[in-house]
GROMACS .gro file of C-alpha atoms in nm:
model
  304
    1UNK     CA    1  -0.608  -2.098   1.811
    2UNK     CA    2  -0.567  -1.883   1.507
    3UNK     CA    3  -0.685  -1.512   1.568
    4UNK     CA    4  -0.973  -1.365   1.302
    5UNK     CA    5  -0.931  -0.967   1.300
    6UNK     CA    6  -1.288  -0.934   1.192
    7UNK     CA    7  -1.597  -1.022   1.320
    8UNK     CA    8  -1.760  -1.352   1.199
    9UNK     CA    9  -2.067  -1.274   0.966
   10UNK     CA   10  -2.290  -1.475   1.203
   11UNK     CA   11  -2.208  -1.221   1.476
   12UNK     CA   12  -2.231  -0.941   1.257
   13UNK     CA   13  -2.579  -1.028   1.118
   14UNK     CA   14  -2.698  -1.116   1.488
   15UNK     CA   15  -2.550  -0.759   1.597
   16UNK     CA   16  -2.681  -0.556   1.329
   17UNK     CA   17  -3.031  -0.732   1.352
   18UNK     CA   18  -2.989  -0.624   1.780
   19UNK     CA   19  -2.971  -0.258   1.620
   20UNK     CA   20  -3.255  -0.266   1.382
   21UNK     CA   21  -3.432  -0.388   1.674
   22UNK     CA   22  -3.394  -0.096   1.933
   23UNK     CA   23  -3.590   0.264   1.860
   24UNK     CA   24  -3.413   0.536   2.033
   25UNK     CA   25  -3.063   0.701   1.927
   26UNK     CA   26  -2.969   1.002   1.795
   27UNK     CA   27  -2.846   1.247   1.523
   28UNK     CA   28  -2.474   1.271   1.574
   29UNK     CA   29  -2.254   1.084   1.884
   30UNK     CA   30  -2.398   1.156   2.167
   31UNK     CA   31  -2.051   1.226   2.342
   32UNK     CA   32  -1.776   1.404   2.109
   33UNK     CA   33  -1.452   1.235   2.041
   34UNK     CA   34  -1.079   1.309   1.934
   35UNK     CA   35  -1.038   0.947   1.759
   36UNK     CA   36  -0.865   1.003   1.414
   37UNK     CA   37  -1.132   0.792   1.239
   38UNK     CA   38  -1.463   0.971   1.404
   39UNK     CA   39  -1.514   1.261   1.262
   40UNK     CA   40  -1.453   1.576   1.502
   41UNK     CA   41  -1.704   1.783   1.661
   42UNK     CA   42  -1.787   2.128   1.564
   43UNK     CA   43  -1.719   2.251   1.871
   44UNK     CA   44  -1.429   2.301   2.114
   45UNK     CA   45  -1.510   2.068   2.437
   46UNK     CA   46  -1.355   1.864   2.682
   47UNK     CA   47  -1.488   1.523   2.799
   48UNK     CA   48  -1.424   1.193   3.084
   49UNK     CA   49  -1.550   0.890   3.021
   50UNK     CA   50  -1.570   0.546   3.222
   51UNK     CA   51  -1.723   0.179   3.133
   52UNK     CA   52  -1.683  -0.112   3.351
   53UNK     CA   53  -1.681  -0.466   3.215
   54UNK     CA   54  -1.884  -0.786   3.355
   55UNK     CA   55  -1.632  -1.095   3.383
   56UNK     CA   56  -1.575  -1.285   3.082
   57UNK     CA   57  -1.481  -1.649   3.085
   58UNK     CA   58  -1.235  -1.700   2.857
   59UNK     CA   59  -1.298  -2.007   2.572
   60UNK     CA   60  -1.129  -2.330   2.620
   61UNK     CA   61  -0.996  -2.273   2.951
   62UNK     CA   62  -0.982  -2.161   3.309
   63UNK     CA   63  -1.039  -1.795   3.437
   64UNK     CA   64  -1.182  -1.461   3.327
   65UNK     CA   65  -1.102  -1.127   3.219
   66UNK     CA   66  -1.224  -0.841   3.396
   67UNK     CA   67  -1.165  -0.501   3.161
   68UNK     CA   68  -1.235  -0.119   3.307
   69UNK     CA   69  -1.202   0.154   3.035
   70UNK     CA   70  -1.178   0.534   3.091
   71UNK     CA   71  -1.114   0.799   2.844
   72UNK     CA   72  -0.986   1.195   2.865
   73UNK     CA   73  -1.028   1.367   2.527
   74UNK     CA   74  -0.953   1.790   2.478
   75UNK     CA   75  -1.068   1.902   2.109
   76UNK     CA   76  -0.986   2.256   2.050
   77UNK     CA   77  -1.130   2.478   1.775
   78UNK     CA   78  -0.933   2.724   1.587
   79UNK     CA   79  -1.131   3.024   1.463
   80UNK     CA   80  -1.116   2.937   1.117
   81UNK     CA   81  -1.332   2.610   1.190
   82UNK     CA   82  -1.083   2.451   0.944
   83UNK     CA   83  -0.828   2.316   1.192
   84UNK     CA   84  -0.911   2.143   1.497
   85UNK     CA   85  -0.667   1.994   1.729
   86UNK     CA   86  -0.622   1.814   2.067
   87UNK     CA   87  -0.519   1.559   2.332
   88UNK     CA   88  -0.604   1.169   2.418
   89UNK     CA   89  -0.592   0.930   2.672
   90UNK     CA   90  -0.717   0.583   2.713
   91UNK     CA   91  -0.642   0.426   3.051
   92UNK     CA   92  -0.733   0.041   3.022
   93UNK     CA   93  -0.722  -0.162   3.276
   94UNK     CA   94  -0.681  -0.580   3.229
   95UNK     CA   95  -0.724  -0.850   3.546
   96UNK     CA   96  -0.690  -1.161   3.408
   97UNK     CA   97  -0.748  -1.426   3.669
   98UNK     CA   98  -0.630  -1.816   3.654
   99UNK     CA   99  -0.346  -1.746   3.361
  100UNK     CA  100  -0.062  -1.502   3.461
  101UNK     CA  101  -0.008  -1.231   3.145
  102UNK     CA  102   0.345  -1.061   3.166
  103UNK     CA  103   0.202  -0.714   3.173
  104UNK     CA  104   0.045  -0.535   3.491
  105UNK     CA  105  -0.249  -0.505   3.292
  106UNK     CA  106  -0.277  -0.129   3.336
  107UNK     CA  107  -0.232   0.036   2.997
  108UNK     CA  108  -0.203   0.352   2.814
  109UNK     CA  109  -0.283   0.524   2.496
  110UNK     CA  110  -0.122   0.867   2.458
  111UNK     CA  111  -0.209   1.020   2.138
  112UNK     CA  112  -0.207   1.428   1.983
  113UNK     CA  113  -0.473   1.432   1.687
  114UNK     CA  114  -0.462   1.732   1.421
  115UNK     CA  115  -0.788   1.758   1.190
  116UNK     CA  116  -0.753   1.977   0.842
  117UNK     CA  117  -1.066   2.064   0.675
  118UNK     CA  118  -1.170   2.182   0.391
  119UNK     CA  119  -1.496   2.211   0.169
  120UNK     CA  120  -1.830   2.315   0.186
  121UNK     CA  121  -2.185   2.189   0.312
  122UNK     CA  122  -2.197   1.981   0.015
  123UNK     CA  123  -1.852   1.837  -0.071
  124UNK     CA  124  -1.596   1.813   0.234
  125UNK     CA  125  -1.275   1.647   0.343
  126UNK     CA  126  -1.031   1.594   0.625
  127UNK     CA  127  -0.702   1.515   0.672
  128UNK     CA  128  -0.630   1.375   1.026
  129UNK     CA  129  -0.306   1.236   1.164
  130UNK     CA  130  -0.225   1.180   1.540
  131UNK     CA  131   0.144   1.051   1.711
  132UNK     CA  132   0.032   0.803   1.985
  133UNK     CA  133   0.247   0.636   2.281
  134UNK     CA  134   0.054   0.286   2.379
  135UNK     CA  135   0.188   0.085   2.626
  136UNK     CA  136   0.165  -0.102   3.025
  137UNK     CA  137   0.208   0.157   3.307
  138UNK     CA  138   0.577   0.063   3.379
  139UNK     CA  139   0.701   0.144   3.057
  140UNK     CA  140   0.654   0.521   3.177
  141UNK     CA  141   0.939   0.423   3.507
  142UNK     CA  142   1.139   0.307   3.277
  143UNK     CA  143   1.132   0.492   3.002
  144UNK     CA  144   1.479   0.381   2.860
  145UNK     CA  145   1.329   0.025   2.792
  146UNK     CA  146   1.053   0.106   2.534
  147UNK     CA  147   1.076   0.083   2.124
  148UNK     CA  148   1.021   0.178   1.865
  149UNK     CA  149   0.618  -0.055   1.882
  150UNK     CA  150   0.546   0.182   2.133
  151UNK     CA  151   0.505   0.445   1.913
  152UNK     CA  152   0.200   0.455   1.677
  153UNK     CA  153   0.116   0.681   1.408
  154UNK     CA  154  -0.311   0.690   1.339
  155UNK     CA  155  -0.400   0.879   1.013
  156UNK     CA  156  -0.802   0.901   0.827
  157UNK     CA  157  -0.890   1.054   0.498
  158UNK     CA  158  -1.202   1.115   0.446
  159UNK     CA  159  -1.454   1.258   0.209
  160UNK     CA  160  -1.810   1.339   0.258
  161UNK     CA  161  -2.035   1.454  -0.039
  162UNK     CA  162  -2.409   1.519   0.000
  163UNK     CA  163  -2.638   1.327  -0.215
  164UNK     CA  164  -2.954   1.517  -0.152
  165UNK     CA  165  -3.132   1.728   0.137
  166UNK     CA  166  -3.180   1.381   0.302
  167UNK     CA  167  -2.917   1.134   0.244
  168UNK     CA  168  -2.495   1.161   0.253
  169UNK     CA  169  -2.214   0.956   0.134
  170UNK     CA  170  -1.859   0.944   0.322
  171UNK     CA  171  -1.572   0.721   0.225
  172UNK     CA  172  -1.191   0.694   0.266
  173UNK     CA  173  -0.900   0.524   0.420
  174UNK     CA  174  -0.780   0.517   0.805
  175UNK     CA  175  -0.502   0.360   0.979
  176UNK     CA  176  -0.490   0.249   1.361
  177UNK     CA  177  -0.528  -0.016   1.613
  178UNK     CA  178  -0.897  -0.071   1.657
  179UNK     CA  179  -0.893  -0.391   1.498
  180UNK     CA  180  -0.632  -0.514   1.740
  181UNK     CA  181  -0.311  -0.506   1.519
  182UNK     CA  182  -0.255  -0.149   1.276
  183UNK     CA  183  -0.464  -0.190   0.971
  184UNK     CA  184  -0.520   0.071   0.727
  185UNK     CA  185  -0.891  -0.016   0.594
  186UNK     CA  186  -1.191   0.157   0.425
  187UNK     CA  187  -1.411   0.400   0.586
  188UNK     CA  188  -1.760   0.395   0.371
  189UNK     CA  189  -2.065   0.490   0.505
  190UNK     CA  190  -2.423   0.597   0.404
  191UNK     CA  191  -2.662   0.790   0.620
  192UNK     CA  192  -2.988   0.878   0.574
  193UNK     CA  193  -3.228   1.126   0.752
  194UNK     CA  194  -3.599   1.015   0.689
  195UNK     CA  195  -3.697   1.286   0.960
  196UNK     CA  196  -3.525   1.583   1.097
  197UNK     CA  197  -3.508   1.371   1.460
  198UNK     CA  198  -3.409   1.031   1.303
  199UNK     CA  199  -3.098   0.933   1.133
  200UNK     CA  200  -2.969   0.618   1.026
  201UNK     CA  201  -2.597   0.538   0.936
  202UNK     CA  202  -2.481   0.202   0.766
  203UNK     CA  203  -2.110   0.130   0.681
  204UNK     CA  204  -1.743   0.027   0.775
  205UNK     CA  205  -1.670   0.025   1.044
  206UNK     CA  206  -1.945   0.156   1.232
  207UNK     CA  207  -2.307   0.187   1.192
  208UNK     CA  208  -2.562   0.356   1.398
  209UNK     CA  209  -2.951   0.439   1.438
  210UNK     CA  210  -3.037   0.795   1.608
  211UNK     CA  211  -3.288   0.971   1.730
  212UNK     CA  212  -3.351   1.311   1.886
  213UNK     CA  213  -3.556   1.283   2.185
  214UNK     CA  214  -3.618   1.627   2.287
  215UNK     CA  215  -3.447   1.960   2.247
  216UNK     CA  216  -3.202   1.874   2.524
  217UNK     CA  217  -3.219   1.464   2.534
  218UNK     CA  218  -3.038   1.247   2.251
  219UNK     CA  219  -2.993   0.887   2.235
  220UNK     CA  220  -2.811   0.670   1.996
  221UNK     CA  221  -2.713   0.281   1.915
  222UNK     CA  222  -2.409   0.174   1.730
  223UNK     CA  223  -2.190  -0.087   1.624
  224UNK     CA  224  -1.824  -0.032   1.588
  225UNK     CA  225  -1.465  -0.208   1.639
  226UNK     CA  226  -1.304  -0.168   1.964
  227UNK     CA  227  -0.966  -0.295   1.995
  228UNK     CA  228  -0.593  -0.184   2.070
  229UNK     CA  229  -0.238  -0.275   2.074
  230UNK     CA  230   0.043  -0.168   2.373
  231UNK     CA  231   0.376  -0.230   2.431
  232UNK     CA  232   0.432  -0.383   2.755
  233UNK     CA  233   0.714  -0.514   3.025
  234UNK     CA  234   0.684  -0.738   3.283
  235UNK     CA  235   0.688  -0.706   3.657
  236UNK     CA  236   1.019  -0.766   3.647
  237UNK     CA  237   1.069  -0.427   3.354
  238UNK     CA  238   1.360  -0.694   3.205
  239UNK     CA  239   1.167  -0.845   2.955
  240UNK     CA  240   0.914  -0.709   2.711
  241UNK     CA  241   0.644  -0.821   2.453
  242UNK     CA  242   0.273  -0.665   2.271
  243UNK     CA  243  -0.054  -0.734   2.373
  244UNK     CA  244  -0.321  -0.690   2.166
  245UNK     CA  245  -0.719  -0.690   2.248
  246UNK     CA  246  -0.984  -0.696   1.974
  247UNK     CA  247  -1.361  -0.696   2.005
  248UNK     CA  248  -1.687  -0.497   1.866
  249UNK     CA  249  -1.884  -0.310   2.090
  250UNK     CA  250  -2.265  -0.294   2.065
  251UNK     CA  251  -2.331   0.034   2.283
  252UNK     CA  252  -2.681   0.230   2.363
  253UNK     CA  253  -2.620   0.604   2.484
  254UNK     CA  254  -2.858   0.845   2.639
  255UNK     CA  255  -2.741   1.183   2.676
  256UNK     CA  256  -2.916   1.507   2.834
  257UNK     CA  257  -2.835   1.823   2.820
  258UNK     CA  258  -2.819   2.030   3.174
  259UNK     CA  259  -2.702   2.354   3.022
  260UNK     CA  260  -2.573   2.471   2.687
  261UNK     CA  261  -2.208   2.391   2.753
  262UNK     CA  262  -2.249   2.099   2.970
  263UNK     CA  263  -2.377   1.694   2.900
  264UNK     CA  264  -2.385   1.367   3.101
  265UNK     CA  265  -2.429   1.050   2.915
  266UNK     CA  266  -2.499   0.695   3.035
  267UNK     CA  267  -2.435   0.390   2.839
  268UNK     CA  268  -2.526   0.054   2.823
  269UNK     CA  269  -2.397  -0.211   2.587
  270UNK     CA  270  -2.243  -0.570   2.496
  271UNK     CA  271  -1.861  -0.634   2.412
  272UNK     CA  272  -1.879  -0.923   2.145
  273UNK     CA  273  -1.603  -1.176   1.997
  274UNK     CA  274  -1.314  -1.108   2.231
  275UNK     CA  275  -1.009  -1.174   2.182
  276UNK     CA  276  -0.640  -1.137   2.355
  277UNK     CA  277  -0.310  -1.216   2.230
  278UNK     CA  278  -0.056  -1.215   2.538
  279UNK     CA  279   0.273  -1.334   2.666
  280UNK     CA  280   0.289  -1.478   3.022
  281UNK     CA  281   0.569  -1.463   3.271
  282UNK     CA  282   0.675  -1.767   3.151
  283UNK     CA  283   0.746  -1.622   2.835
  284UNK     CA  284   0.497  -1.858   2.596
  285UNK     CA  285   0.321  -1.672   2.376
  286UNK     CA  286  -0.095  -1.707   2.381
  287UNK     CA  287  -0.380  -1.647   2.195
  288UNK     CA  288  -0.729  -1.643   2.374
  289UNK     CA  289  -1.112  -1.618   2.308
  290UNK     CA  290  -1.374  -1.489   2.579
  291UNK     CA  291  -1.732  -1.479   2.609
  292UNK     CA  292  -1.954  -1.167   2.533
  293UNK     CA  293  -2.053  -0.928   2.843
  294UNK     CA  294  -2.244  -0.635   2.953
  295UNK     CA  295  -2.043  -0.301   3.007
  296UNK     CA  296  -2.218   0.029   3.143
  297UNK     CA  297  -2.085   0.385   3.140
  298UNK     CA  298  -2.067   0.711   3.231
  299UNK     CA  299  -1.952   1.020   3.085
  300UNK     CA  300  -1.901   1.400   3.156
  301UNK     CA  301  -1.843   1.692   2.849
  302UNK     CA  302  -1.818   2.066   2.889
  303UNK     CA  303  -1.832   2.221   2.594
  304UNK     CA  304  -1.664   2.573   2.525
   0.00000   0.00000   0.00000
């Protein structure tokens, strides 16, 4: 079964019309992140994040994949504003049942992103570049055994021009693993703010609607790419391989406000076009398909 790395236009079109359909979101993401391809916040925070998966039958064949994400992200602010930099970790967690995948199925993304910027309100850009370590949980017991695909380097450049007091262009390049295998693709994006509480965002490789609720309550929809690559050994640490997951995530977040420096957000959303590319323990190499499912989240940010 041959492997598309981008979403069929069928279930783009069916996704995006999903967004046009919803009415709340809001101005900016509703929880701050240290990706290399999102921009940064503005602020210096620290945030934990969790979504759990529904089971999703894979295509063709017997079983289902269960997936549980969580997520530890420090940005840190340096006085200037100009230079921001911080720490990553994604934890996610695999149980594939009926087939038997070489990997434990727990697996890590390490990562170390460093944000330049420069410009002004009208005309900005940034330079990121993070050093990431992905790969299955026994790689770190063994340390000896992993390569040289272990090692990732993510990169963006971006630049952001304002168009008028309403509407903003942003377009570059970034490099990573969100499309399942590294890529280095075009980051374009308009967004346009009809009224100081709404905000809409169209572009490559996310789009969004927003929408400020309230002084202290924000809620958003978006579309984006969620995918990933690891280096992984198998129970037995003699024998190693990749695996890669790629999918798009259509996600609703509500966020509220309890104090100045501290948020909780829920989330709610649908994990479309899956698709794994795994070796089992006895050593064949597969390629596999799964239906969409629900996911729902939680997720904790102090910001300081």
């Amino acid at each position: 079964m041959p492997r598309a790395n981008t979403l069929s236009l069928t279930c783009v079109a069916r996704a995006y019309l999903a967004c046009l359909c919803l009415y709340l979101a809001c101005p900016a993401d509703v929880l701050a992140s240290v990706d290399i391809c999102q921009d940064p916040a503005t602020y210096s925070n620290l945030s934990l994040a969790f979504d759990n998966h529904s089971a999703s039958t894979i295509d063709n064949g017997p079983g289902t994949i269960d997936q549980e994400n969580r997520k530890l992200d420090l940005l840190i602010k340096t006085a200037g504003d100009k230079l921001l930099f911080g720490a990553g970790h994604r934890y996610t967690i695999f149980d594939v049942e009926a087939l038997q995948p070489a990997t434990n199925g727990h697996l890590h993304t390490f990562f170390l992103p460093l944000h330049k910027l420069s410009g002004n309100d009208r005309r900005s850009f940034r330079l990121s570049i993070a050093p990431a370590f992905s790969a299955s949980s026994n790689v770190f017991n063994k340390l000896g055994k992993y390569s040289g695909d272990a090692l990732q380097v993510l990169a963006a450049l971006v630049w952001s021009r304002r168009l008028s007091d309403r509407m903003s262009l942003r377009f570059g390049l970034c490099g990573d693993h969100r499309f399942g295998d590294y890529q280095v693709y075009p980051l374009v994006s308009v967004r346009w703010q009809p009224h100081p509480d709404w905000s809409v965002q169209l572009g490559f490789p996310t789009s969004k609607l927003s929408y400020q609720v309230s002084a202290r309550a924000t809620s958003m929809i978006r579309i984006m790419p969620d995918g990933n690559e690891w280096f992984v050994l198998d129970k037995s640490r003699a024998n190693h391989s990749k695996f890669i997951y790629e999918a798009y995530a259509l996600e609703w977040a509500f966020a509220w406000e309890l104090r100045k420096s501290f948020a909780i957000t829920a989330t709610v959303g649908r994990q479309l076009h899956n698709r794994f590319e795994m070796t089992l323990l006895d050593k064949s190499r597969v390629r596999l398909s799964s239906q969409p499912v629900t996911r729902v989240g939680a997720a904790l940010e102090w910001r300081f």
